[in-house]
Amino acid sequence: MNNTQSAAAPLWRRWAPALVPLVIVVSTVQPRWILDTVDPLTVGHVAQLNPVDFLLAPFFLMAGPAMRRAVRATPWSMPLWIGALLVVGGLLAVAVHPSVRGGVIVLRLIAGLGMIWLIAQFSKEEFFGLLALPIMGVAFLQGLLAVAQLQTDSAILPDWSGAAAPVSIDGVARASGTLGSVHEMAALGLIAVGLGVAAHRTVPLRRRRLWLIPMTAAAAPVAISFSRAALVSAVLLVVTLLWGMLRETRDWGPVLAAVAIGLAIPAVIFAGSWAPRVEHSIGGAEESGLNARIEQLEQVWSLIETDWP
């Protein structure tokens, strides 16, 4: 983040940041209005093009400068390098296994690289108002919608929004708002909390206590996703904050408390849904999630060792 922004910034630098919160909001509503068809190049896959893809077009044009910045920057910019490597990996994957769906994903990765480049130039005020706050707000609303879906066993919103009624997995009803899956909702919550923590020190001292409220609310989607991977990620996040609190109690103690409360309250309310998920993971039955994953890893290793003609 840049602390200051040049008064002589080019025109695109003045209007492009406003697209970031718009992309954040639209990306969480997933109607397939434009293209929703079976990929002719990949059996069983569906190629999808959403309205948000058109909003990403300006960021696609920023990918070239972003790639040059990733290569030339000193010191290296880790976010830009990660984005650049994802783009290169996507291009290689499509070259080896061409598909319409893969092409759409690569275009999104390229646009994402451009967005990373823009965000890296944000001032503290832009980071707070155009990135952290919108993502935290969207995460809270998605969590609220998911709770309503669980309580009513319905999608709540019309089909065009991308919302769906809860589905039962391993005997547990799971809802994801207007997102594609509970894993996306959990990832959104984790990103929102992470950005909230990162933006904590950019908030004026007199408002930092108020900032803890949206941070608590943003953590809720993680707790109602009933995702074991999200649970592990949440534990790692809390441990990281605990380490920070031990070093600087005054700054990180309230942040740790806010995140822990945001994770704990929904988890306690929906404890009946978490219990089967945990039992399925660590149970001794042959069909337990842990045993199933070990078996899959063994199958992968067998395929690797196979002498193919």
PDB file of N, CA and C in Angstrom, residues 91-182:
ATOM      1  N   LEU A  91      -1.845 -20.859 -18.438  1.00  0.00           N
ATOM      2  CA  LEU A  91      -1.550 -20.909 -19.869  1.00  0.00           C
ATOM      3  C   LEU A  91      -0.965 -22.265 -20.266  1.00  0.00           C
ATOM      4  N   LEU A  92      -0.072 -22.797 -19.433  1.00  0.00           N
ATOM      5  CA  LEU A  92       0.511 -24.110 -19.715  1.00  0.00           C
ATOM      6  C   LEU A  92      -0.557 -25.208 -19.666  1.00  0.00           C
ATOM      7  N   ALA A  93      -1.461 -25.109 -18.685  1.00  0.00           N
ATOM      8  CA  ALA A  93      -2.519 -26.112 -18.554  1.00  0.00           C
ATOM      9  C   ALA A  93      -3.429 -26.109 -19.776  1.00  0.00           C
ATOM     10  N   VAL A  94      -3.783 -24.917 -20.265  1.00  0.00           N
ATOM     11  CA  VAL A  94      -4.657 -24.824 -21.434  1.00  0.00           C
ATOM     12  C   VAL A  94      -3.932 -25.301 -22.688  1.00  0.00           C
ATOM     13  N   ALA A  95      -2.624 -25.037 -22.757  1.00  0.00           N
ATOM     14  CA  ALA A  95      -1.857 -25.509 -23.904  1.00  0.00           C
ATOM     15  C   ALA A  95      -1.812 -27.031 -23.962  1.00  0.00           C
ATOM     16  N   VAL A  96      -1.685 -27.675 -22.796  1.00  0.00           N
ATOM     17  CA  VAL A  96      -1.633 -29.134 -22.736  1.00  0.00           C
ATOM     18  C   VAL A  96      -3.012 -29.745 -22.917  1.00  0.00           C
ATOM     19  N   HIS A  97      -4.016 -29.101 -22.309  1.00  0.00           N
ATOM     20  CA  HIS A  97      -5.376 -29.650 -22.359  1.00  0.00           C
ATOM     21  C   HIS A  97      -6.348 -28.517 -22.710  1.00  0.00           C
ATOM     22  N   PRO A  98      -6.516 -28.203 -23.980  1.00  0.00           N
ATOM     23  CA  PRO A  98      -7.362 -27.069 -24.382  1.00  0.00           C
ATOM     24  C   PRO A  98      -8.822 -27.280 -23.989  1.00  0.00           C
ATOM     25  N   SER A  99      -9.450 -26.206 -23.518  1.00  0.00           N
ATOM     26  CA  SER A  99     -10.876 -26.242 -23.196  1.00  0.00           C
ATOM     27  C   SER A  99     -11.399 -24.817 -23.128  1.00  0.00           C
ATOM     28  N   VAL A 100     -12.679 -24.666 -23.424  1.00  0.00           N
ATOM     29  CA  VAL A 100     -13.309 -23.352 -23.324  1.00  0.00           C
ATOM     30  C   VAL A 100     -13.284 -22.877 -21.878  1.00  0.00           C
ATOM     31  N   ARG A 101     -13.601 -23.787 -20.966  1.00  0.00           N
ATOM     32  CA  ARG A 101     -13.629 -23.434 -19.550  1.00  0.00           C
ATOM     33  C   ARG A 101     -12.253 -22.987 -19.072  1.00  0.00           C
ATOM     34  N   GLY A 102     -11.217 -23.715 -19.502  1.00  0.00           N
ATOM     35  CA  GLY A 102      -9.867 -23.331 -19.120  1.00  0.00           C
ATOM     36  C   GLY A 102      -9.482 -21.970 -19.660  1.00  0.00           C
ATOM     37  N   GLY A 103      -9.917 -21.667 -20.881  1.00  0.00           N
ATOM     38  CA  GLY A 103      -9.630 -20.366 -21.459  1.00  0.00           C
ATOM     39  C   GLY A 103     -10.261 -19.238 -20.674  1.00  0.00           C
ATOM     40  N   VAL A 104     -11.510 -19.430 -20.249  1.00  0.00           N
ATOM     41  CA  VAL A 104     -12.200 -18.412 -19.443  1.00  0.00           C
ATOM     42  C   VAL A 104     -11.470 -18.199 -18.124  1.00  0.00           C
ATOM     43  N   ILE A 105     -11.028 -19.286 -17.500  1.00  0.00           N
ATOM     44  CA  ILE A 105     -10.325 -19.182 -16.218  1.00  0.00           C
ATOM     45  C   ILE A 105      -8.999 -18.433 -16.389  1.00  0.00           C
ATOM     46  N   VAL A 106      -8.279 -18.708 -17.477  1.00  0.00           N
ATOM     47  CA  VAL A 106      -7.006 -18.012 -17.719  1.00  0.00           C
ATOM     48  C   VAL A 106      -7.246 -16.522 -17.911  1.00  0.00           C
ATOM     49  N   LEU A 107      -8.299 -16.147 -18.641  1.00  0.00           N
ATOM     50  CA  LEU A 107      -8.617 -14.731 -18.826  1.00  0.00           C
ATOM     51  C   LEU A 107      -8.901 -14.065 -17.479  1.00  0.00           C
ATOM     52  N   ARG A 108      -9.574 -14.788 -16.586  1.00  0.00           N
ATOM     53  CA  ARG A 108      -9.843 -14.237 -15.251  1.00  0.00           C
ATOM     54  C   ARG A 108      -8.548 -14.087 -14.451  1.00  0.00           C
ATOM     55  N   LEU A 109      -7.644 -15.053 -14.584  1.00  0.00           N
ATOM     56  CA  LEU A 109      -6.367 -14.964 -13.876  1.00  0.00           C
ATOM     57  C   LEU A 109      -5.557 -13.764 -14.366  1.00  0.00           C
ATOM     58  N   ILE A 110      -5.586 -13.518 -15.671  1.00  0.00           N
ATOM     59  CA  ILE A 110      -4.860 -12.379 -16.226  1.00  0.00           C
ATOM     60  C   ILE A 110      -5.450 -11.075 -15.697  1.00  0.00           C
ATOM     61  N   ALA A 111      -6.794 -10.990 -15.682  1.00  0.00           N
ATOM     62  CA  ALA A 111      -7.446  -9.794 -15.134  1.00  0.00           C
ATOM     63  C   ALA A 111      -7.136  -9.647 -13.652  1.00  0.00           C
ATOM     64  N   GLY A 112      -7.064 -10.779 -12.932  1.00  0.00           N
ATOM     65  CA  GLY A 112      -6.721 -10.733 -11.511  1.00  0.00           C
ATOM     66  C   GLY A 112      -5.332 -10.187 -11.279  1.00  0.00           C
ATOM     67  N   LEU A 113      -4.408 -10.513 -12.169  1.00  0.00           N
ATOM     68  CA  LEU A 113      -3.047  -9.979 -12.062  1.00  0.00           C
ATOM     69  C   LEU A 113      -3.063  -8.462 -12.193  1.00  0.00           C
ATOM     70  N   GLY A 114      -3.861  -7.954 -13.138  1.00  0.00           N
ATOM     71  CA  GLY A 114      -3.992  -6.510 -13.284  1.00  0.00           C
ATOM     72  C   GLY A 114      -4.595  -5.857 -12.059  1.00  0.00           C
ATOM     73  N   MET A 115      -5.566  -6.536 -11.434  1.00  0.00           N
ATOM     74  CA  MET A 115      -6.188  -5.989 -10.232  1.00  0.00           C
ATOM     75  C   MET A 115      -5.199  -5.963  -9.071  1.00  0.00           C
ATOM     76  N   ILE A 116      -4.383  -7.007  -8.947  1.00  0.00           N
ATOM     77  CA  ILE A 116      -3.357  -7.028  -7.900  1.00  0.00           C
ATOM     78  C   ILE A 116      -2.410  -5.852  -8.065  1.00  0.00           C
ATOM     79  N   TRP A 117      -2.017  -5.590  -9.313  1.00  0.00           N
ATOM     80  CA  TRP A 117      -1.110  -4.476  -9.594  1.00  0.00           C
ATOM     81  C   TRP A 117      -1.724  -3.149  -9.167  1.00  0.00           C
ATOM     82  N   LEU A 118      -3.027  -2.983  -9.447  1.00  0.00           N
ATOM     83  CA  LEU A 118      -3.705  -1.740  -9.063  1.00  0.00           C
ATOM     84  C   LEU A 118      -3.797  -1.624  -7.541  1.00  0.00           C
ATOM     85  N   ILE A 119      -4.202  -2.711  -6.884  1.00  0.00           N
ATOM     86  CA  ILE A 119      -4.370  -2.690  -5.432  1.00  0.00           C
ATOM     87  C   ILE A 119      -3.041  -2.408  -4.732  1.00  0.00           C
ATOM     88  N   ALA A 120      -1.936  -2.891  -5.329  1.00  0.00           N
ATOM     89  CA  ALA A 120      -0.621  -2.650  -4.736  1.00  0.00           C
ATOM     90  C   ALA A 120      -0.285  -1.159  -4.690  1.00  0.00           C
ATOM     91  N   GLN A 121      -0.971  -0.358  -5.512  1.00  0.00           N
ATOM     92  CA  GLN A 121      -0.730   1.082  -5.540  1.00  0.00           C
ATOM     93  C   GLN A 121      -1.710   1.864  -4.670  1.00  0.00           C
ATOM     94  N   PHE A 122      -2.635   1.169  -3.994  1.00  0.00           N
ATOM     95  CA  PHE A 122      -3.640   1.844  -3.182  1.00  0.00           C
ATOM     96  C   PHE A 122      -2.993   2.617  -2.034  1.00  0.00           C
ATOM     97  N   SER A 123      -3.580   3.763  -1.731  1.00  0.00           N
ATOM     98  CA  SER A 123      -3.237   4.454  -0.496  1.00  0.00           C
ATOM     99  C   SER A 123      -3.917   3.736   0.659  1.00  0.00           C
ATOM    100  N   LYS A 124      -3.573   4.090   1.880  1.00  0.00           N
ATOM    101  CA  LYS A 124      -4.216   3.470   3.040  1.00  0.00           C
ATOM    102  C   LYS A 124      -5.718   3.693   3.022  1.00  0.00           C
ATOM    103  N   GLU A 125      -6.134   4.886   2.617  1.00  0.00           N
ATOM    104  CA  GLU A 125      -7.564   5.195   2.576  1.00  0.00           C
ATOM    105  C   GLU A 125      -8.281   4.344   1.531  1.00  0.00           C
ATOM    106  N   GLU A 126      -7.645   4.138   0.380  1.00  0.00           N
ATOM    107  CA  GLU A 126      -8.251   3.315  -0.668  1.00  0.00           C
ATOM    108  C   GLU A 126      -8.306   1.858  -0.241  1.00  0.00           C
ATOM    109  N   PHE A 127      -7.247   1.385   0.391  1.00  0.00           N
ATOM    110  CA  PHE A 127      -7.236  -0.004   0.859  1.00  0.00           C
ATOM    111  C   PHE A 127      -8.379  -0.249   1.837  1.00  0.00           C
ATOM    112  N   PHE A 128      -8.593   0.706   2.717  1.00  0.00           N
ATOM    113  CA  PHE A 128      -9.649   0.585   3.719  1.00  0.00           C
ATOM    114  C   PHE A 128     -11.033   0.677   3.079  1.00  0.00           C
ATOM    115  N   GLY A 129     -11.256   1.724   2.282  1.00  0.00           N
ATOM    116  CA  GLY A 129     -12.600   1.998   1.790  1.00  0.00           C
ATOM    117  C   GLY A 129     -13.006   1.245   0.547  1.00  0.00           C
ATOM    118  N   LEU A 130     -12.038   0.893  -0.319  1.00  0.00           N
ATOM    119  CA  LEU A 130     -12.373   0.271  -1.599  1.00  0.00           C
ATOM    120  C   LEU A 130     -12.131  -1.230  -1.626  1.00  0.00           C
ATOM    121  N   LEU A 131     -11.423  -1.756  -0.641  1.00  0.00           N
ATOM    122  CA  LEU A 131     -11.117  -3.189  -0.639  1.00  0.00           C
ATOM    123  C   LEU A 131     -11.588  -3.880   0.637  1.00  0.00           C
ATOM    124  N   ALA A 132     -11.013  -3.488   1.776  1.00  0.00           N
ATOM    125  CA  ALA A 132     -11.310  -4.194   3.027  1.00  0.00           C
ATOM    126  C   ALA A 132     -12.787  -4.082   3.409  1.00  0.00           C
ATOM    127  N   LEU A 133     -13.309  -2.860   3.448  1.00  0.00           N
ATOM    128  CA  LEU A 133     -14.685  -2.664   3.897  1.00  0.00           C
ATOM    129  C   LEU A 133     -15.707  -3.338   2.987  1.00  0.00           C
ATOM    130  N   PRO A 134     -15.607  -3.212   1.633  1.00  0.00           N
ATOM    131  CA  PRO A 134     -16.570  -3.911   0.775  1.00  0.00           C
ATOM    132  C   PRO A 134     -16.536  -5.427   0.928  1.00  0.00           C
ATOM    133  N   ILE A 135     -15.341  -6.006   1.010  1.00  0.00           N
ATOM    134  CA  ILE A 135     -15.258  -7.464   1.133  1.00  0.00           C
ATOM    135  C   ILE A 135     -15.828  -7.920   2.474  1.00  0.00           C
ATOM    136  N   MET A 136     -15.554  -7.183   3.550  1.00  0.00           N
ATOM    137  CA  MET A 136     -16.103  -7.550   4.853  1.00  0.00           C
ATOM    138  C   MET A 136     -17.623  -7.429   4.845  1.00  0.00           C
ATOM    139  N   GLY A 137     -18.150  -6.389   4.201  1.00  0.00           N
ATOM    140  CA  GLY A 137     -19.595  -6.225   4.128  1.00  0.00           C
ATOM    141  C   GLY A 137     -20.255  -7.331   3.330  1.00  0.00           C
ATOM    142  N   VAL A 138     -19.654  -7.698   2.205  1.00  0.00           N
ATOM    143  CA  VAL A 138     -20.212  -8.772   1.372  1.00  0.00           C
ATOM    144  C   VAL A 138     -20.154 -10.102   2.117  1.00  0.00           C
ATOM    145  N   ALA A 139     -19.056 -10.361   2.828  1.00  0.00           N
ATOM    146  CA  ALA A 139     -18.940 -11.604   3.585  1.00  0.00           C
ATOM    147  C   ALA A 139     -20.033 -11.702   4.648  1.00  0.00           C
ATOM    148  N   PHE A 140     -20.282 -10.606   5.345  1.00  0.00           N
ATOM    149  CA  PHE A 140     -21.328 -10.611   6.372  1.00  0.00           C
ATOM    150  C   PHE A 140     -22.700 -10.873   5.751  1.00  0.00           C
ATOM    151  N   LEU A 141     -23.008 -10.218   4.636  1.00  0.00           N
ATOM    152  CA  LEU A 141     -24.306 -10.398   3.988  1.00  0.00           C
ATOM    153  C   LEU A 141     -24.472 -11.830   3.469  1.00  0.00           C
ATOM    154  N   GLN A 142     -23.392 -12.411   2.929  1.00  0.00           N
ATOM    155  CA  GLN A 142     -23.483 -13.796   2.468  1.00  0.00           C
ATOM    156  C   GLN A 142     -23.721 -14.750   3.637  1.00  0.00           C
ATOM    157  N   GLY A 143     -23.047 -14.495   4.757  1.00  0.00           N
ATOM    158  CA  GLY A 143     -23.276 -15.319   5.939  1.00  0.00           C
ATOM    159  C   GLY A 143     -24.692 -15.190   6.451  1.00  0.00           C
ATOM    160  N   LEU A 144     -25.220 -13.963   6.452  1.00  0.00           N
ATOM    161  CA  LEU A 144     -26.601 -13.726   6.896  1.00  0.00           C
ATOM    162  C   LEU A 144     -27.581 -14.455   5.996  1.00  0.00           C
ATOM    163  N   LEU A 145     -27.351 -14.392   4.683  1.00  0.00           N
ATOM    164  CA  LEU A 145     -28.235 -15.082   3.742  1.00  0.00           C
ATOM    165  C   LEU A 145     -28.156 -16.589   3.933  1.00  0.00           C
ATOM    166  N   ALA A 146     -26.960 -17.117   4.171  1.00  0.00           N
ATOM    167  CA  ALA A 146     -26.801 -18.554   4.380  1.00  0.00           C
ATOM    168  C   ALA A 146     -27.561 -19.018   5.623  1.00  0.00           C
ATOM    169  N   VAL A 147     -27.522 -18.219   6.693  1.00  0.00           N
ATOM    170  CA  VAL A 147     -28.277 -18.568   7.903  1.00  0.00           C
ATOM    171  C   VAL A 147     -29.772 -18.602   7.601  1.00  0.00           C
ATOM    172  N   ALA A 148     -30.253 -17.602   6.855  1.00  0.00           N
ATOM    173  CA  ALA A 148     -31.679 -17.564   6.489  1.00  0.00           C
ATOM    174  C   ALA A 148     -32.043 -18.773   5.629  1.00  0.00           C
ATOM    175  N   GLN A 149     -31.158 -19.169   4.735  1.00  0.00           N
ATOM    176  CA  GLN A 149     -31.421 -20.343   3.900  1.00  0.00           C
ATOM    177  C   GLN A 149     -31.497 -21.615   4.740  1.00  0.00           C
ATOM    178  N   LEU A 150     -30.606 -21.728   5.729  1.00  0.00           N
ATOM    179  CA  LEU A 150     -30.640 -22.903   6.602  1.00  0.00           C
ATOM    180  C   LEU A 150     -31.914 -22.959   7.428  1.00  0.00           C
ATOM    181  N   GLN A 151     -32.377 -21.797   7.884  1.00  0.00           N
ATOM    182  CA  GLN A 151     -33.561 -21.752   8.733  1.00  0.00           C
ATOM    183  C   GLN A 151     -34.843 -22.013   7.955  1.00  0.00           C
ATOM    184  N   THR A 152     -34.870 -21.606   6.692  1.00  0.00           N
ATOM    185  CA  THR A 152     -36.093 -21.751   5.888  1.00  0.00           C
ATOM    186  C   THR A 152     -36.030 -22.912   4.905  1.00  0.00           C
ATOM    187  N   ASP A 153     -34.850 -23.522   4.766  1.00  0.00           N
ATOM    188  CA  ASP A 153     -34.632 -24.605   3.808  1.00  0.00           C
ATOM    189  C   ASP A 153     -35.050 -24.183   2.398  1.00  0.00           C
ATOM    190  N   SER A 154     -34.687 -22.961   2.036  1.00  0.00           N
ATOM    191  CA  SER A 154     -35.017 -22.445   0.705  1.00  0.00           C
ATOM    192  C   SER A 154     -33.912 -21.511   0.237  1.00  0.00           C
ATOM    193  N   ALA A 155     -33.962 -21.143  -1.049  1.00  0.00           N
ATOM    194  CA  ALA A 155     -32.934 -20.264  -1.614  1.00  0.00           C
ATOM    195  C   ALA A 155     -33.125 -18.818  -1.188  1.00  0.00           C
ATOM    196  N   ILE A 156     -34.306 -18.425  -0.755  1.00  0.00           N
ATOM    197  CA  ILE A 156     -34.658 -17.063  -0.352  1.00  0.00           C
ATOM    198  C   ILE A 156     -34.742 -16.135  -1.566  1.00  0.00           C
ATOM    199  N   LEU A 157     -33.668 -16.026  -2.333  1.00  0.00           N
ATOM    200  CA  LEU A 157     -33.606 -15.126  -3.480  1.00  0.00           C
ATOM    201  C   LEU A 157     -33.980 -15.868  -4.761  1.00  0.00           C
ATOM    202  N   PRO A 158     -34.356 -15.136  -5.821  1.00  0.00           N
ATOM    203  CA  PRO A 158     -34.712 -15.787  -7.094  1.00  0.00           C
ATOM    204  C   PRO A 158     -33.524 -16.471  -7.758  1.00  0.00           C
ATOM    205  N   ASP A 159     -33.825 -17.332  -8.725  1.00  0.00           N
ATOM    206  CA  ASP A 159     -32.776 -18.119  -9.378  1.00  0.00           C
ATOM    207  C   ASP A 159     -31.723 -17.267 -10.058  1.00  0.00           C
ATOM    208  N   TRP A 160     -32.121 -16.107 -10.611  1.00  0.00           N
ATOM    209  CA  TRP A 160     -31.162 -15.301 -11.369  1.00  0.00           C
ATOM    210  C   TRP A 160     -30.007 -14.800 -10.502  1.00  0.00           C
ATOM    211  N   SER A 161     -30.201 -14.797  -9.180  1.00  0.00           N
ATOM    212  CA  SER A 161     -29.153 -14.307  -8.278  1.00  0.00           C
ATOM    213  C   SER A 161     -28.042 -15.321  -8.059  1.00  0.00           C
ATOM    214  N   GLY A 162     -28.284 -16.574  -8.437  1.00  0.00           N
ATOM    215  CA  GLY A 162     -27.313 -17.627  -8.170  1.00  0.00           C
ATOM    216  C   GLY A 162     -27.538 -18.322  -6.843  1.00  0.00           C
ATOM    217  N   ALA A 163     -28.536 -17.868  -6.062  1.00  0.00           N
ATOM    218  CA  ALA A 163     -28.825 -18.488  -4.768  1.00  0.00           C
ATOM    219  C   ALA A 163     -29.436 -19.871  -4.969  1.00  0.00           C
ATOM    220  N   ALA A 164     -29.201 -20.754  -4.017  1.00  0.00           N
ATOM    221  CA  ALA A 164     -29.729 -22.115  -4.083  1.00  0.00           C
ATOM    222  C   ALA A 164     -30.142 -22.559  -2.694  1.00  0.00           C
ATOM    223  N   ALA A 165     -31.084 -23.473  -2.639  1.00  0.00           N
ATOM    224  CA  ALA A 165     -31.523 -24.026  -1.361  1.00  0.00           C
ATOM    225  C   ALA A 165     -30.400 -24.864  -0.750  1.00  0.00           C
ATOM    226  N   PRO A 166     -30.395 -25.036   0.562  1.00  0.00           N
ATOM    227  CA  PRO A 166     -29.339 -25.841   1.200  1.00  0.00           C
ATOM    228  C   PRO A 166     -29.302 -27.256   0.645  1.00  0.00           C
ATOM    229  N   VAL A 167     -28.111 -27.825   0.598  1.00  0.00           N
ATOM    230  CA  VAL A 167     -27.943 -29.210   0.167  1.00  0.00           C
ATOM    231  C   VAL A 167     -27.392 -30.010   1.340  1.00  0.00           C
ATOM    232  N   SER A 168     -27.716 -31.281   1.380  1.00  0.00           N
ATOM    233  CA  SER A 168     -27.272 -32.141   2.471  1.00  0.00           C
ATOM    234  C   SER A 168     -26.027 -32.914   2.042  1.00  0.00           C
ATOM    235  N   ILE A 169     -24.955 -32.761   2.802  1.00  0.00           N
ATOM    236  CA  ILE A 169     -23.704 -33.482   2.548  1.00  0.00           C
ATOM    237  C   ILE A 169     -23.313 -34.201   3.835  1.00  0.00           C
ATOM    238  N   ASP A 170     -23.182 -35.516   3.754  1.00  0.00           N
ATOM    239  CA  ASP A 170     -22.876 -36.326   4.939  1.00  0.00           C
ATOM    240  C   ASP A 170     -23.904 -36.093   6.046  1.00  0.00           C
ATOM    241  N   GLY A 171     -25.162 -35.862   5.627  1.00  0.00           N
ATOM    242  CA  GLY A 171     -26.233 -35.676   6.599  1.00  0.00           C
ATOM    243  C   GLY A 171     -26.307 -34.301   7.216  1.00  0.00           C
ATOM    244  N   VAL A 172     -25.510 -33.348   6.704  1.00  0.00           N
ATOM    245  CA  VAL A 172     -25.495 -31.989   7.243  1.00  0.00           C
ATOM    246  C   VAL A 172     -25.976 -31.021   6.165  1.00  0.00           C
ATOM    247  N   ALA A 173     -26.996 -30.230   6.494  1.00  0.00           N
ATOM    248  CA  ALA A 173     -27.491 -29.223   5.558  1.00  0.00           C
ATOM    249  C   ALA A 173     -26.494 -28.080   5.474  1.00  0.00           C
ATOM    250  N   ARG A 174     -26.138 -27.692   4.242  1.00  0.00           N
ATOM    251  CA  ARG A 174     -25.139 -26.638   4.054  1.00  0.00           C
ATOM    252  C   ARG A 174     -25.652 -25.627   3.027  1.00  0.00           C
ATOM    253  N   ALA A 175     -25.498 -24.354   3.355  1.00  0.00           N
ATOM    254  CA  ALA A 175     -25.967 -23.278   2.481  1.00  0.00           C
ATOM    255  C   ALA A 175     -24.806 -22.356   2.155  1.00  0.00           C
ATOM    256  N   SER A 176     -24.870 -21.694   0.996  1.00  0.00           N
ATOM    257  CA  SER A 176     -23.745 -20.864   0.556  1.00  0.00           C
ATOM    258  C   SER A 176     -24.178 -19.513   0.006  1.00  0.00           C
ATOM    259  N   GLY A 177     -25.343 -19.017   0.389  1.00  0.00           N
ATOM    260  CA  GLY A 177     -25.781 -17.707  -0.084  1.00  0.00           C
ATOM    261  C   GLY A 177     -25.960 -17.707  -1.580  1.00  0.00           C
ATOM    262  N   THR A 178     -25.346 -16.754  -2.273  1.00  0.00           N
ATOM    263  CA  THR A 178     -25.393 -16.725  -3.740  1.00  0.00           C
ATOM    264  C   THR A 178     -24.083 -17.215  -4.346  1.00  0.00           C
ATOM    265  N   LEU A 179     -23.207 -17.792  -3.526  1.00  0.00           N
ATOM    266  CA  LEU A 179     -21.923 -18.280  -4.003  1.00  0.00           C
ATOM    267  C   LEU A 179     -22.063 -19.712  -4.508  1.00  0.00           C
ATOM    268  N   GLY A 180     -21.045 -20.187  -5.186  1.00  0.00           N
ATOM    269  CA  GLY A 180     -21.149 -21.498  -5.803  1.00  0.00           C
ATOM    270  C   GLY A 180     -21.099 -22.661  -4.835  1.00  0.00           C
ATOM    271  N   SER A 181     -20.415 -22.493  -3.702  1.00  0.00           N
ATOM    272  CA  SER A 181     -20.302 -23.578  -2.733  1.00  0.00           C
ATOM    273  C   SER A 181     -19.951 -23.001  -1.368  1.00  0.00           C
ATOM    274  N   VAL A 182     -20.059 -23.838  -0.350  1.00  0.00           N
ATOM    275  CA  VAL A 182     -19.714 -23.397   1.002  1.00  0.00           C
ATOM    276  C   VAL A 182     -18.220 -23.110   1.120  1.00  0.00           C
TER     277      VAL A 182
END
